[in-house]
PDB file of C-alpha atoms in Angstrom:
ATOM      1  CA  UNK A   1      23.779  16.407  -4.703  1.00 90.00           C
ATOM      2  CA  UNK A   2      20.685  15.087  -3.008  1.00 94.00           C
ATOM      3  CA  UNK A   3      20.801  12.252  -0.523  1.00 95.00           C
ATOM      4  CA  UNK A   4      17.861  10.172   0.649  1.00 96.00           C
ATOM      5  CA  UNK A   5      18.252   7.819   3.581  1.00 94.00           C
ATOM      6  CA  UNK A   6      15.487   5.314   4.223  1.00 95.00           C
ATOM      7  CA  UNK A   7      14.890   3.351   7.384  1.00 95.00           C
ATOM      8  CA  UNK A   8      12.259   1.202   9.036  1.00 95.00           C
ATOM      9  CA  UNK A   9      11.930  -1.750   6.699  1.00 92.00           C
ATOM     10  CA  UNK A  10      12.130  -5.341   7.795  1.00 97.00           C
ATOM     11  CA  UNK A  11       9.868  -8.220   8.632  1.00 97.00           C
ATOM     12  CA  UNK A  12       6.241  -7.578   9.461  1.00 97.00           C
ATOM     13  CA  UNK A  13       3.454  -9.978  10.277  1.00 97.00           C
ATOM     14  CA  UNK A  14       0.183 -10.159   8.369  1.00 98.00           C
ATOM     15  CA  UNK A  15      -2.157  -7.689  10.021  1.00 98.00           C
ATOM     16  CA  UNK A  16       0.742  -5.936  11.683  1.00 98.00           C
ATOM     17  CA  UNK A  17       2.375  -2.558  11.193  1.00 98.00           C
ATOM     18  CA  UNK A  18       5.625  -1.054  10.036  1.00 98.00           C
ATOM     19  CA  UNK A  19       6.737   2.543   9.718  1.00 98.00           C
ATOM     20  CA  UNK A  20       9.161   3.746   7.070  1.00 98.00           C
ATOM     21  CA  UNK A  21      11.118   6.982   7.242  1.00 98.00           C
ATOM     22  CA  UNK A  22      13.102   8.837   4.613  1.00 97.00           C
ATOM     23  CA  UNK A  23      15.279  11.850   5.314  1.00 96.00           C
ATOM     24  CA  UNK A  24      16.408  14.086   2.473  1.00 95.00           C
ATOM     25  CA  UNK A  25      19.540  16.218   2.626  1.00 94.00           C
ATOM     26  CA  UNK A  26      21.856  18.119   0.348  1.00 94.00           C
ATOM     27  CA  UNK A  27      20.982  20.512  -2.458  1.00 90.00           C
ATOM     28  CA  UNK A  28      17.250  20.792  -1.912  1.00 90.00           C
ATOM     29  CA  UNK A  29      15.336  23.826  -3.131  1.00 87.00           C
ATOM     30  CA  UNK A  30      11.628  24.288  -3.736  1.00 90.00           C
ATOM     31  CA  UNK A  31      10.701  20.751  -2.800  1.00 91.00           C
ATOM     32  CA  UNK A  32       7.557  19.794  -4.705  1.00 94.00           C
ATOM     33  CA  UNK A  33       6.659  16.395  -3.330  1.00 95.00           C
ATOM     34  CA  UNK A  34       7.965  13.272  -1.669  1.00 96.00           C
ATOM     35  CA  UNK A  35       6.702   9.763  -2.094  1.00 97.00           C
ATOM     36  CA  UNK A  36       7.111   6.057  -1.636  1.00 98.00           C
ATOM     37  CA  UNK A  37       7.229   3.555  -4.439  1.00 98.00           C
ATOM     38  CA  UNK A  38       7.653  -0.199  -4.337  1.00 98.00           C
ATOM     39  CA  UNK A  39       8.969  -2.853  -6.623  1.00 98.00           C
ATOM     40  CA  UNK A  40       9.057  -6.619  -6.709  1.00 97.00           C
ATOM     41  CA  UNK A  41      11.431  -8.563  -8.945  1.00 95.00           C
ATOM     42  CA  UNK A  42      10.228  -8.746 -12.513  1.00 96.00           C
ATOM     43  CA  UNK A  43       7.681  -5.969 -12.147  1.00 96.00           C
ATOM     44  CA  UNK A  44       7.707  -2.230 -12.674  1.00 97.00           C
ATOM     45  CA  UNK A  45       8.123   0.131  -9.786  1.00 97.00           C
ATOM     46  CA  UNK A  46       4.739   1.429  -8.674  1.00 98.00           C
ATOM     47  CA  UNK A  47       3.541   4.378  -6.671  1.00 98.00           C
ATOM     48  CA  UNK A  48       2.467   3.577  -3.127  1.00 98.00           C
ATOM     49  CA  UNK A  49       1.809   7.048  -1.757  1.00 98.00           C
ATOM     50  CA  UNK A  50       2.792  10.611  -2.542  1.00 98.00           C
ATOM     51  CA  UNK A  51       2.532  13.873  -0.640  1.00 97.00           C
ATOM     52  CA  UNK A  52       3.008  17.347  -2.058  1.00 95.00           C
ATOM     53  CA  UNK A  53       4.554  20.209  -0.141  1.00 90.00           C
ATOM     54  CA  UNK A  54       1.119  21.705   0.523  1.00 89.00           C
ATOM     55  CA  UNK A  55      -0.009  18.496   2.202  1.00 91.00           C
ATOM     56  CA  UNK A  56      -2.157  16.891  -0.476  1.00 96.00           C
ATOM     57  CA  UNK A  57      -1.792  13.139  -0.775  1.00 98.00           C
ATOM     58  CA  UNK A  58      -2.584  10.338  -3.147  1.00 97.00           C
ATOM     59  CA  UNK A  59      -2.414   6.588  -2.664  1.00 98.00           C
ATOM     60  CA  UNK A  60      -2.434   3.427  -4.685  1.00 98.00           C
ATOM     61  CA  UNK A  61      -5.837   1.775  -4.488  1.00 98.00           C
ATOM     62  CA  UNK A  62      -4.247  -1.306  -2.954  1.00 98.00           C
ATOM     63  CA  UNK A  63      -3.092   0.600   0.140  1.00 98.00           C
ATOM     64  CA  UNK A  64      -5.907   3.102   0.691  1.00 98.00           C
ATOM     65  CA  UNK A  65      -7.224   2.912   4.212  1.00 98.00           C
ATOM     66  CA  UNK A  66      -4.182   0.962   5.399  1.00 98.00           C
ATOM     67  CA  UNK A  67      -1.172   3.187   4.701  1.00 98.00           C
ATOM     68  CA  UNK A  68      -0.693   6.825   5.667  1.00 98.00           C
ATOM     69  CA  UNK A  69       1.960   9.146   4.284  1.00 98.00           C
ATOM     70  CA  UNK A  70       3.090  12.245   6.150  1.00 97.00           C
ATOM     71  CA  UNK A  71       5.888  14.749   5.834  1.00 95.00           C
ATOM     72  CA  UNK A  72       7.873  16.965   8.151  1.00 91.00           C
ATOM     73  CA  UNK A  73       8.705  19.859   5.832  1.00 83.00           C
ATOM     74  CA  UNK A  74      11.215  21.428   8.158  1.00 84.00           C
ATOM     75  CA  UNK A  75      13.141  18.191   8.516  1.00 83.00           C
ATOM     76  CA  UNK A  76      12.592  17.174   4.893  1.00 91.00           C
ATOM     77  CA  UNK A  77      11.497  13.794   6.108  1.00 95.00           C
ATOM     78  CA  UNK A  78       8.669  11.660   4.815  1.00 97.00           C
ATOM     79  CA  UNK A  79       7.028   8.816   6.694  1.00 98.00           C
ATOM     80  CA  UNK A  80       4.907   5.882   5.611  1.00 98.00           C
ATOM     81  CA  UNK A  81       2.809   4.266   8.304  1.00 98.00           C
ATOM     82  CA  UNK A  82       1.793   0.834   7.076  1.00 98.00           C
ATOM     83  CA  UNK A  83      -1.008  -0.916   8.953  1.00 98.00           C
ATOM     84  CA  UNK A  84      -2.945  -4.104   8.302  1.00 98.00           C
ATOM     85  CA  UNK A  85      -0.028  -5.489   6.359  1.00 98.00           C
ATOM     86  CA  UNK A  86      -0.634  -8.131   3.734  1.00 98.00           C
ATOM     87  CA  UNK A  87       1.713 -10.605   2.111  1.00 98.00           C
ATOM     88  CA  UNK A  88       1.302  -8.723  -1.157  1.00 97.00           C
ATOM     89  CA  UNK A  89       2.878  -5.666   0.446  1.00 98.00           C
ATOM     90  CA  UNK A  90       6.204  -7.505   0.331  1.00 98.00           C
ATOM     91  CA  UNK A  91       8.528  -5.465  -1.878  1.00 98.00           C
ATOM     92  CA  UNK A  92      11.476  -3.138  -1.964  1.00 98.00           C
ATOM     93  CA  UNK A  93      10.267   0.313  -0.942  1.00 98.00           C
ATOM     94  CA  UNK A  94      11.925   3.369  -2.449  1.00 98.00           C
ATOM     95  CA  UNK A  95      11.738   6.959  -1.336  1.00 98.00           C
ATOM     96  CA  UNK A  96      11.451   9.674  -3.983  1.00 97.00           C
ATOM     97  CA  UNK A  97      11.775  13.450  -3.860  1.00 96.00           C
ATOM     98  CA  UNK A  98      10.539  15.719  -6.650  1.00 96.00           C
ATOM     99  CA  UNK A  99      12.495  18.926  -7.203  1.00 95.00           C
ATOM    100  CA  UNK A 100      12.264  21.514 -10.004  1.00 94.00           C
ATOM    101  CA  UNK A 101      15.586  20.263 -11.348  1.00 92.00           C
ATOM    102  CA  UNK A 102      14.944  16.550 -11.120  1.00 94.00           C
ATOM    103  CA  UNK A 103      13.676  13.552  -9.224  1.00 95.00           C
ATOM    104  CA  UNK A 104      15.896  11.675  -6.789  1.00 96.00           C
ATOM    105  CA  UNK A 105      15.664   8.196  -5.312  1.00 97.00           C
ATOM    106  CA  UNK A 106      16.809   6.435  -2.202  1.00 96.00           C
ATOM    107  CA  UNK A 107      18.503   3.066  -2.304  1.00 96.00           C
ATOM    108  CA  UNK A 108      15.454   1.267  -1.013  1.00 96.00           C
ATOM    109  CA  UNK A 109      14.463  -0.711   2.036  1.00 97.00           C
ATOM    110  CA  UNK A 110      13.030  -4.205   1.969  1.00 97.00           C
ATOM    111  CA  UNK A 111       9.663  -4.922   3.520  1.00 98.00           C
ATOM    112  CA  UNK A 112       8.705  -8.564   3.947  1.00 98.00           C
ATOM    113  CA  UNK A 113       5.314  -9.549   5.283  1.00 98.00           C
ATOM    114  CA  UNK A 114       5.213 -13.097   6.499  1.00 97.00           C
ATOM    115  CA  UNK A 115       4.147 -15.148   9.487  1.00 93.00           C
TER     116      UNK A 115
END
């Protein structure tokens, strides 16, 4: 089994910052990538940012220049630094890990951006 534990969500102010963390544990071999996705009610889950084990990253256009993804390979932890928050960043944020034998998801953490 693979377990993902997310933390760091909550209420952020417009223009402010939040930092999400996700720690992976369990049966993890040959980790390929980790990422953050988000979803609002009634819409499909969308990629926010993804980082591969070699360090390459990709971001949704809507967060480029504002969000930064990083990963501690040894600790199997991925971080999402979210700056210059906007109301449209409000969503449930889900951590994902890509392994040769499947993709796994965390339970999600809510991020609400409001003054």
